[in-house]
Each structure stands twice: as C-alpha cells, then as structure tokens.
Tab-separated table of C-alpha atoms in Angstrom:
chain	number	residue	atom	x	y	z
A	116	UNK	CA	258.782	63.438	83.134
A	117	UNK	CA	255.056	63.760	82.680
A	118	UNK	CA	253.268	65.481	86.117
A	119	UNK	CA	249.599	66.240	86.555
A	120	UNK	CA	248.751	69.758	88.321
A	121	UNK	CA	245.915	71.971	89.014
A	122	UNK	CA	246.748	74.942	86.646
A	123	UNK	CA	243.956	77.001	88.695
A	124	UNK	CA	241.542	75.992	91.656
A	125	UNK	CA	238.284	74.756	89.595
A	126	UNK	CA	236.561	71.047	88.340
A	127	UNK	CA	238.169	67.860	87.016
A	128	UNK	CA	238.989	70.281	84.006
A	129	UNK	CA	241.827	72.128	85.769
A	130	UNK	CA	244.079	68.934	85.810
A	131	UNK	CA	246.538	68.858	83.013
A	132	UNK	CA	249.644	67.202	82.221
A	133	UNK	CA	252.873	69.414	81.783
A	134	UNK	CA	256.393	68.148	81.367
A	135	UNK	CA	258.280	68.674	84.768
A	136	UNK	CA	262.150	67.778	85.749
A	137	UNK	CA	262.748	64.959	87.066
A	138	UNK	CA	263.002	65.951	91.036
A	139	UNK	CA	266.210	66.346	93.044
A	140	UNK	CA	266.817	63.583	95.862
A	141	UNK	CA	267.732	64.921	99.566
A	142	UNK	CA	269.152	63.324	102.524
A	143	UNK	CA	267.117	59.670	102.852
A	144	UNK	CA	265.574	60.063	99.887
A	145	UNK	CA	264.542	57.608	97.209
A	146	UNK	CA	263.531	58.063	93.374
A	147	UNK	CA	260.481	55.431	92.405
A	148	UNK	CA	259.895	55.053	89.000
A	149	UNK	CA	256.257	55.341	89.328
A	150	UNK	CA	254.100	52.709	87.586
A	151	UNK	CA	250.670	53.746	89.448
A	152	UNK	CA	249.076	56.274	92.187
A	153	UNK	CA	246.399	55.896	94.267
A	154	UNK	CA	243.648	58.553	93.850
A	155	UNK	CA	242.231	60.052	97.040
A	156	UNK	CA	240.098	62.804	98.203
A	157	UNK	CA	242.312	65.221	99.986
A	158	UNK	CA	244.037	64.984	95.601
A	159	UNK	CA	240.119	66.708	94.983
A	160	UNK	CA	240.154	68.935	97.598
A	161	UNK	CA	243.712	70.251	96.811
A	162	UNK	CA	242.688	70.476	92.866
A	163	UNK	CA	239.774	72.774	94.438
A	164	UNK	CA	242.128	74.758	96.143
A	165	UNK	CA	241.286	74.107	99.473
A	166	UNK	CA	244.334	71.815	100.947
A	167	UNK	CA	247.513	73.249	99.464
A	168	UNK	CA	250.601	71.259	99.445
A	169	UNK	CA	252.517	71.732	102.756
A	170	UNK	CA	255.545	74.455	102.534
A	171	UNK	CA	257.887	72.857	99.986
A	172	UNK	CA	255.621	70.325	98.894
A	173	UNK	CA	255.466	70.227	95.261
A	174	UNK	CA	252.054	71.477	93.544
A	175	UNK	CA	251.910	68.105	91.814
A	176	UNK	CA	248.873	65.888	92.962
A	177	UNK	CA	249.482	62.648	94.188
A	178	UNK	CA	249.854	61.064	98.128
A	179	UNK	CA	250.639	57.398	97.246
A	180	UNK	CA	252.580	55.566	94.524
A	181	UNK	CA	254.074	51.845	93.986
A	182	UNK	CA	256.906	51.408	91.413
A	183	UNK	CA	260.668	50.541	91.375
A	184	UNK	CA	263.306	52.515	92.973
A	185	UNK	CA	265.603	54.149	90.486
A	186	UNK	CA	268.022	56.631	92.588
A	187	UNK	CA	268.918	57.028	95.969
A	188	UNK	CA	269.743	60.008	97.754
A	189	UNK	CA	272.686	60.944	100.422
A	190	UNK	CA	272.241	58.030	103.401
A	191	UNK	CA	269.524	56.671	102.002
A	192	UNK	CA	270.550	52.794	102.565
A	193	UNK	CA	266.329	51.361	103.391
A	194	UNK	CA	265.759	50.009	99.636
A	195	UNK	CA	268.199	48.640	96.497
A	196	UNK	CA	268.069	49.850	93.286
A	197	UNK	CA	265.363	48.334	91.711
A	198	UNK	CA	262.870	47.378	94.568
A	199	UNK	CA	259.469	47.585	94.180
A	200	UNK	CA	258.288	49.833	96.632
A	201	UNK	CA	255.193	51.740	97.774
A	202	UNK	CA	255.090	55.092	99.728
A	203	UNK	CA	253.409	57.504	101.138
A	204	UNK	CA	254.310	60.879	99.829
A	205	UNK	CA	253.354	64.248	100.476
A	206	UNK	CA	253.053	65.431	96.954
A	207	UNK	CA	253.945	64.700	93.690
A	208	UNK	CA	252.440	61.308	93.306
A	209	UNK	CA	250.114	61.922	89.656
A	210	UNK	CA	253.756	61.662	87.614
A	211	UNK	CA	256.359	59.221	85.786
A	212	UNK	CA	258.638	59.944	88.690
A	213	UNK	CA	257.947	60.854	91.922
A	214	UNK	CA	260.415	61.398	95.825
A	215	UNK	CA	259.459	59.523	98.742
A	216	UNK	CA	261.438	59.612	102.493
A	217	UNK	CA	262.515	56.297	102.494
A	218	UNK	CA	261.190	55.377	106.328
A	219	UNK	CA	257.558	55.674	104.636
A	220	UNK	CA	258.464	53.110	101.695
A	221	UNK	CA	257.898	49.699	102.561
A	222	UNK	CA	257.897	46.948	99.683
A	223	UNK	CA	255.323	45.575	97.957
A	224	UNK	CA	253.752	42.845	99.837
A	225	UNK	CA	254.463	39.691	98.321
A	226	UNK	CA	251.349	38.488	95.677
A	227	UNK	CA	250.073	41.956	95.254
A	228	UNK	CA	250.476	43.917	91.627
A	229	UNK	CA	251.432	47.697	91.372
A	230	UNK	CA	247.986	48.572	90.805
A	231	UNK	CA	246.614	47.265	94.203
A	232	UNK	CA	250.197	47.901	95.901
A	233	UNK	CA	249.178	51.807	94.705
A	234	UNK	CA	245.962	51.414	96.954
A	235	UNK	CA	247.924	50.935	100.332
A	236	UNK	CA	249.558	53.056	101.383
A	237	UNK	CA	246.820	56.696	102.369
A	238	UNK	CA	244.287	54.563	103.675
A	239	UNK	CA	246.148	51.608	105.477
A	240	UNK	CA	248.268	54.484	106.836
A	241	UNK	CA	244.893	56.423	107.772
A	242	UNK	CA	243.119	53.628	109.136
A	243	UNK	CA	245.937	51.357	111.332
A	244	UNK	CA	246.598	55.145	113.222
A	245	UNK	CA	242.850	55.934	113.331
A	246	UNK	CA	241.246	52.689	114.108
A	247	UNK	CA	243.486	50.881	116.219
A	248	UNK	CA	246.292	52.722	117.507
A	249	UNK	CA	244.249	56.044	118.318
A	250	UNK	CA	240.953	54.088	118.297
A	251	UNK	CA	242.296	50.942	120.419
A	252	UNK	CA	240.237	48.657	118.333
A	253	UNK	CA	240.561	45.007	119.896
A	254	UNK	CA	239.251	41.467	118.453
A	255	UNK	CA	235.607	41.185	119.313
A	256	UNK	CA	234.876	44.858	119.678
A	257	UNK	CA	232.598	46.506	117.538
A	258	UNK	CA	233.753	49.355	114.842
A	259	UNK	CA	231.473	51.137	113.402
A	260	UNK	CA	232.553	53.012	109.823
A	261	UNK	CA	230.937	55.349	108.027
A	262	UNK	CA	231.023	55.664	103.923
A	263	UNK	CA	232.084	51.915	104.200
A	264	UNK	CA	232.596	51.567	100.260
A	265	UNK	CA	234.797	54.365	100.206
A	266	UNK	CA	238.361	53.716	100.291
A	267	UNK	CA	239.081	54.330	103.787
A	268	UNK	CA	236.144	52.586	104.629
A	269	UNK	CA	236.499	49.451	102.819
A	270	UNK	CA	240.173	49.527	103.724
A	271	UNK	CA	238.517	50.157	107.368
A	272	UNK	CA	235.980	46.774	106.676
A	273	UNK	CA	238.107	44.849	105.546
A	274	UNK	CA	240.974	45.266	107.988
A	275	UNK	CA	239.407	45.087	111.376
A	276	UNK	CA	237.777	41.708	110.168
A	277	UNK	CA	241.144	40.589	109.727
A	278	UNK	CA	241.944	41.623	113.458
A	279	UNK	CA	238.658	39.825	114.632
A	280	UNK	CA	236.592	43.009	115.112
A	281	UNK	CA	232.378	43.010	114.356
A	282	UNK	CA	231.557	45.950	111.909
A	283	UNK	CA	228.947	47.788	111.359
A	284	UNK	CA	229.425	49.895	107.986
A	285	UNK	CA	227.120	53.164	107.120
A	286	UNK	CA	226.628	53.813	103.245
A	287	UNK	CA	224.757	55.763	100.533
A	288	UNK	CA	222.178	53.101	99.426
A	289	UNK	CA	220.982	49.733	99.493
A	290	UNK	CA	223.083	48.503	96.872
A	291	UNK	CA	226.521	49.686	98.469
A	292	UNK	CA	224.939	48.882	102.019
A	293	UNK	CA	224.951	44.994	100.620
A	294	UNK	CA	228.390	45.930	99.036
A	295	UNK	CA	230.257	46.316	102.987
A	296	UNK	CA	228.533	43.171	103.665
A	297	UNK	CA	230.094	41.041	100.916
A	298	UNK	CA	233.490	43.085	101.748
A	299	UNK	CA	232.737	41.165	105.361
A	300	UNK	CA	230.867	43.865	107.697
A	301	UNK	CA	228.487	42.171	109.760
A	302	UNK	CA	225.971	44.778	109.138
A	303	UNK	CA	225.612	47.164	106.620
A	304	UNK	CA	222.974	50.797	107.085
A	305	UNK	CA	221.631	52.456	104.611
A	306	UNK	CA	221.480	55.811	106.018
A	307	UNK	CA	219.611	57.817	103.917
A	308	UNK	CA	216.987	55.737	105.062
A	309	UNK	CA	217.257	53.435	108.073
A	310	UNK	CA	218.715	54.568	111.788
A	311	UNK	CA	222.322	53.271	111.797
A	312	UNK	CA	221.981	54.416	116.035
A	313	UNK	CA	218.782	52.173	116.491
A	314	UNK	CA	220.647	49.142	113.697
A	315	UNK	CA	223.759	49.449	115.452
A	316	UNK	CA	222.098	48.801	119.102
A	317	UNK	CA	220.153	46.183	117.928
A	318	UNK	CA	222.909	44.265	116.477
A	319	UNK	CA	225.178	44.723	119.658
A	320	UNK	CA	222.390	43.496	121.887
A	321	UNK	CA	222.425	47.009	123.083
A	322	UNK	CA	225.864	47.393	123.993
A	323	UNK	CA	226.442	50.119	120.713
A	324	UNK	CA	230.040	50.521	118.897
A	325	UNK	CA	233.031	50.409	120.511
A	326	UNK	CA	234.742	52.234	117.786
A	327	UNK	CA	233.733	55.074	115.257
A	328	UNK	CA	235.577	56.313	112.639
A	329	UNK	CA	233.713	59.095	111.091
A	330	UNK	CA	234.739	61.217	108.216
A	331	UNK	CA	230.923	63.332	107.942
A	332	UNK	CA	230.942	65.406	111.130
A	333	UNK	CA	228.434	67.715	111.293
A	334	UNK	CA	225.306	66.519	112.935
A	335	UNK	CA	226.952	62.467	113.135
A	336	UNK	CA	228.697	63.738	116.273
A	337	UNK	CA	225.892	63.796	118.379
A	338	UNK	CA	224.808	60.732	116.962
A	339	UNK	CA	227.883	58.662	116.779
A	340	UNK	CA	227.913	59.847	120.935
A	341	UNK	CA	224.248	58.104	120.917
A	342	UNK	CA	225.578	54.889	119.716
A	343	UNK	CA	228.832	54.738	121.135
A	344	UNK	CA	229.104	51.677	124.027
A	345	UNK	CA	230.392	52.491	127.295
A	346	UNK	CA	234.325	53.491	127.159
A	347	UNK	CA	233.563	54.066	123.367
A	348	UNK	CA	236.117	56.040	121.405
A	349	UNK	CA	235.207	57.913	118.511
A	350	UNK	CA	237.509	59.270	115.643
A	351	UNK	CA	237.189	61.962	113.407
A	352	UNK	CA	239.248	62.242	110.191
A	353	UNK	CA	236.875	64.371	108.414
A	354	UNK	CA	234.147	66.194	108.091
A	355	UNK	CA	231.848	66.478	104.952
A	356	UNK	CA	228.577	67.588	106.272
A	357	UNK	CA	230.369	70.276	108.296
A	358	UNK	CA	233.180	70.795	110.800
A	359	UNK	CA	230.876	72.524	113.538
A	360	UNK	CA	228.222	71.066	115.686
A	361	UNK	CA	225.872	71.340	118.638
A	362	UNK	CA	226.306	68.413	120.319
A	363	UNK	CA	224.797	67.234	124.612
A	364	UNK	CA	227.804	66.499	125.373
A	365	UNK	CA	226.185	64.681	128.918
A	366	UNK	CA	227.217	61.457	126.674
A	367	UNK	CA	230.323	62.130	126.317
A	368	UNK	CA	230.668	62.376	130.337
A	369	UNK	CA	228.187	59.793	131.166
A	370	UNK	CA	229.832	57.261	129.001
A	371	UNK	CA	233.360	57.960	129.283
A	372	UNK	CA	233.757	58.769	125.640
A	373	UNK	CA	237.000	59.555	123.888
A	374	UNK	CA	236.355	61.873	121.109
A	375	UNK	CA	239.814	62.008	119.208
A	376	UNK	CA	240.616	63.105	115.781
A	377	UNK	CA	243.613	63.031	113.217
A	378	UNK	CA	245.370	64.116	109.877
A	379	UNK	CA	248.279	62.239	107.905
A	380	UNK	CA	249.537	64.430	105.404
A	381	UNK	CA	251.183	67.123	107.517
A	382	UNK	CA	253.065	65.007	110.106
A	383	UNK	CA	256.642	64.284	109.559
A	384	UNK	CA	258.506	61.567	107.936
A	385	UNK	CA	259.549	60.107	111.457
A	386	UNK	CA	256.293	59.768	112.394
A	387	UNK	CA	255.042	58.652	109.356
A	388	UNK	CA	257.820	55.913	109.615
A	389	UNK	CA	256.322	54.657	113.160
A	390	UNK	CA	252.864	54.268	110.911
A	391	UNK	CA	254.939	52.338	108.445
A	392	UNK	CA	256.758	50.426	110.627
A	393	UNK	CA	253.450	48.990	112.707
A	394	UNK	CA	251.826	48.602	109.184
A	395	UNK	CA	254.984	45.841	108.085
A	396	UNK	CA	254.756	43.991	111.257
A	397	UNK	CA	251.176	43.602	111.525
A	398	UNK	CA	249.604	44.230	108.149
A	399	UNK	CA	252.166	43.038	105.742
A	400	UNK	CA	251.772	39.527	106.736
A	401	UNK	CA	248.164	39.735	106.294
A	402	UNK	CA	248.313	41.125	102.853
A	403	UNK	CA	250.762	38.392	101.905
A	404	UNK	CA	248.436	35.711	103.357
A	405	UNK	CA	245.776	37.110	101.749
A	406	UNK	CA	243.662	37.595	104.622
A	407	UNK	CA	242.822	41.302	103.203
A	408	UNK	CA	243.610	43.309	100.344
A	409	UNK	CA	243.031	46.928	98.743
A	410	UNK	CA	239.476	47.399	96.761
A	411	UNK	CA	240.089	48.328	93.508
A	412	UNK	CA	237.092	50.309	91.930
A	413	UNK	CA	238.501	51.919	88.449
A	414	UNK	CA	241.980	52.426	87.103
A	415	UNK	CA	242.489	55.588	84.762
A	416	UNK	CA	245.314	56.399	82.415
A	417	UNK	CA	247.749	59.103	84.061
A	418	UNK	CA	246.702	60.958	81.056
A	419	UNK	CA	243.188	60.862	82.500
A	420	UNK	CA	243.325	62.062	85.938
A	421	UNK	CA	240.156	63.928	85.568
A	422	UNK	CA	238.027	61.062	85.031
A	423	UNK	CA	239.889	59.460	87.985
A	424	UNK	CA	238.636	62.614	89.705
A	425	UNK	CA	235.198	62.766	88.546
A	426	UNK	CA	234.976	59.034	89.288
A	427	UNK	CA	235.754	59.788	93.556
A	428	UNK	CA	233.308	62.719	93.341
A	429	UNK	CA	230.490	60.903	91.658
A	430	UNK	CA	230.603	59.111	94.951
A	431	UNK	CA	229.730	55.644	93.081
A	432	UNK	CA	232.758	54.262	93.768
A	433	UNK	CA	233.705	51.361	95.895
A	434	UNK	CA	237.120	50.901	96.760
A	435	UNK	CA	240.230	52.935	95.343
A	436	UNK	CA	240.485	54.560	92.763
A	437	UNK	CA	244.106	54.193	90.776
A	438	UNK	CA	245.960	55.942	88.232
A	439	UNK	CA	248.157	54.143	86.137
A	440	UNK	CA	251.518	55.741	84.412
C-alpha cells in the first residue's frame, strides 16, 4: 500500500510516499480501506518533529480516515465487512490502508460522502470532550472560540449552534471574521484589530462567555479570564503563542473560574470509545438531519500531502482540510 511519512523532521518537503505492508490487525481491530483522511495540525507538528507517534504508533501521518472495512481482527464483531466507517486513529491515517480500534469507528452518518465523513472524526472528537463535556456548554450559554475558521473552530461554531449555544468566534481578519458569521456565530472579532474582551461584553450585555475554548495560550489566558462570565470555564487544547504565562489570577478566584485543559491523541481506545459513543447518540442524528456538517476547505491528492500541509500552515484555510486516496 501507498503511506505518506516524514523521512526527516523539516517543511512540507519531507513528506513522501513509500510503499509500506499492508498492517497486521490485533485483538478488536478493523482494516478500512481508506478512501480519504482528514488533515490536521498535530499531522504538521509531527512532520516537524515535535509530536512523535505514541510508543508503537506507526510513523505514518494521519489521525482520521473514512472508507470501507476490509478485515477484521480477533473479537472484533462492531462493523461488517464492507461498512463504511470513519475513525479516529492514532497513526497511520495518510495511506491506502490504514488500523483503527473498532470502539472509535462509528459509521458514516447517513447523507454525508467520504470526503466530509474524513472531516469528523479529530475535531468532533476534540470539540464534544472540550466544549461540552469538560466545558459544560448548555443551550443559551455563550462559547466563545478562538481561530473560528479553523477546523476545530468551525467544527466548534457550527456545533454549539446546533445545541442552542450564542457564539462569539475570534479570527485572523475581517474577511474570515464575516466567514464564522455565515458558519452561524453570532459575532465574529477580528483580533488583530478589535478587543474580542470589550466585543464579547458588549454582546452579552456584560455578562462575558460562559465557555472558552482556546488553542493560542500565551498572553489569551489572562484575557480569556477578563471575559469569562461568572462560573465561566475555560479550555485549553493548545497553545500557539506560547505555553507559559503571567496571568492575576484574582479572576480566576473572584469569578469561580474553571481553567481545564485536554489532549486526544494519547488517551486510550476505551476512552476514546466513551467520546465515540456520546458523539453517535447526540451528534450523529444531527449530522443526518443536517442540522451541522464538517467545513470542507481543500481536498489534495494523497500523492500531494505537502500541499495539504502547506495549505493548514498558510493559515488561509477555513474548514478541513482532506486528503483523498
């Protein structure tokens, strides 16, 4: 099968396509044919060399996939031969074949291509166990998101108006600023040049966000504790302006603040399959409905993985990224 690796640490350059085995199948496992892969940034980082693949995690790129399941493996009973499925995997995902614990396969929501199927599963994953089971994010609460035409973000967006929340949605410029709003965010900043703190009051009648999910860090922490609402909770699944900070942390007391944080890719498959599970009952239906769906930006040939890759670090997307095998 065809698999795209880093062959050093470096630029979009370093990707290549070698010819791999097809991989071996262990207890629970399934084979999916793989007929696209979402392209994410934690794929950039680890092609920069710094987020390897967890211990006996293959070295080939790739967290999410959709595609048909080909092979099972011992007591794997979840999925039929021939399903279409999508996954979250720890690895291997950039390839014509690719293994995925079958407790974090669900199938593809009814309506929805393999492209867009592709898009689900790292940031619906990322944002249901950020936003609203760490975050507690209820119907008529305010979340406030920032880099809300990323994919997280307009996965973020797009989801939490589905569960009846207000957003407010942080972003690069006016143009992508207007973009959350026509994704359905009540309010979108442009922070390079207007106060999201100040906007964010104003359009709470004071009150502030209920929920932050943050993926900048750095000096946002103090801020995002400046515009947080009373009983606020804020949650931190990144941090690309830095992962240390002087904060006052008198906010954090004053206003009862929960300042929480996670990662995906490490935790097991069990607890990956609690993520999955929550996602079928309460997502899946909205999918099928219609009532939200992944943002596609680009789709790239598997061939052409760094373009894909050059694509998320230009930082002009909006939406996913996908590769397509």
């Amino acid at each position: 099968m065809r698999a795209v690796v880093a062959v050093r640490p470096g630029g979009p350059e370093v990707l290549q396509v070698e010819m791999r085995p097809r991989p071996d199948l262990g207890t629970r496992e399934i084979l999916v044919r793989v007929r696209a892969a979402g392209v994410n940034r934690p794929d950039v980082h680890q092609r920069q060399g710094n987020y390897p693949p967890p211990p006996g995690v293959t070295d080939v790129l790739g967290l999410e996939i959709a595609g048909e399941v080909v092979a099972l493996g011992p007591n794997a009973g979840l999925h039929r031969l021939g399903e279409r499925v999508t996954a979250l995997v720890p690895g291997g995902g950039y390839a014509d074949y690719c293994v995925a614990h079958e407790t974090n396969a669900l199938p593809i929501p009814a309506g929805l291509s393999a492209i867009e199927a592709a898009a689900i599963p790292e940031t619906y994953f990322t944002v249901w166990t950020n936003v609203f089971s760490r975050g507690g994010l209820k119907a008529g609460e305010t979340l406030l998101v920032h880099g809300g035409t990323s994919g997280i973000g307009t996965t973020a967006i797009t989801l939490a108006k589905a569960f009846g929340a207000h957003v407010v949605a942080t972003a690069g410029s006016d143009e992508k600023a207007a973009q959350c709003e026509r994704l359905g965010a009540d309010l979108g900043v442009n922070h390079r040049k207007d106060d999201f703190v100040a906007l964010t009051h104003q359009a709470t009648a004071g009150r502030g966000a209920d929920v932050i999910l943050d993926m900048v860090g750095g000096d946002y922490v103090e801020r995002n504790y400046a515009v947080a609402a009373l009983d606020g909770r804020i949650v931190q699944i990144a941090f690309l302006k830095g992962q240390k900070a002087t904060v006052d942390l008198r906010p954090l007391m004053v206003k009862r603040l929960i300042h929480t944080g996670s990662t995906l890719r490490p935790r097991s498959p069990a607890e990956k399959a609690v993520i999955a599970e929550a996602l079928k009952a309460k997502v899946w239906p909205l999918l099928e409905a219609g009532r939200c769906k992944p943002i596609i930006d680009s789709v790239f040939p598997l061939a052409e993985a760094s373009k894909a890759h050059e694509r998320i670090e230009s930082a002009d997307h909006v939406g996913k990224v996908v590769l397509r095998t």
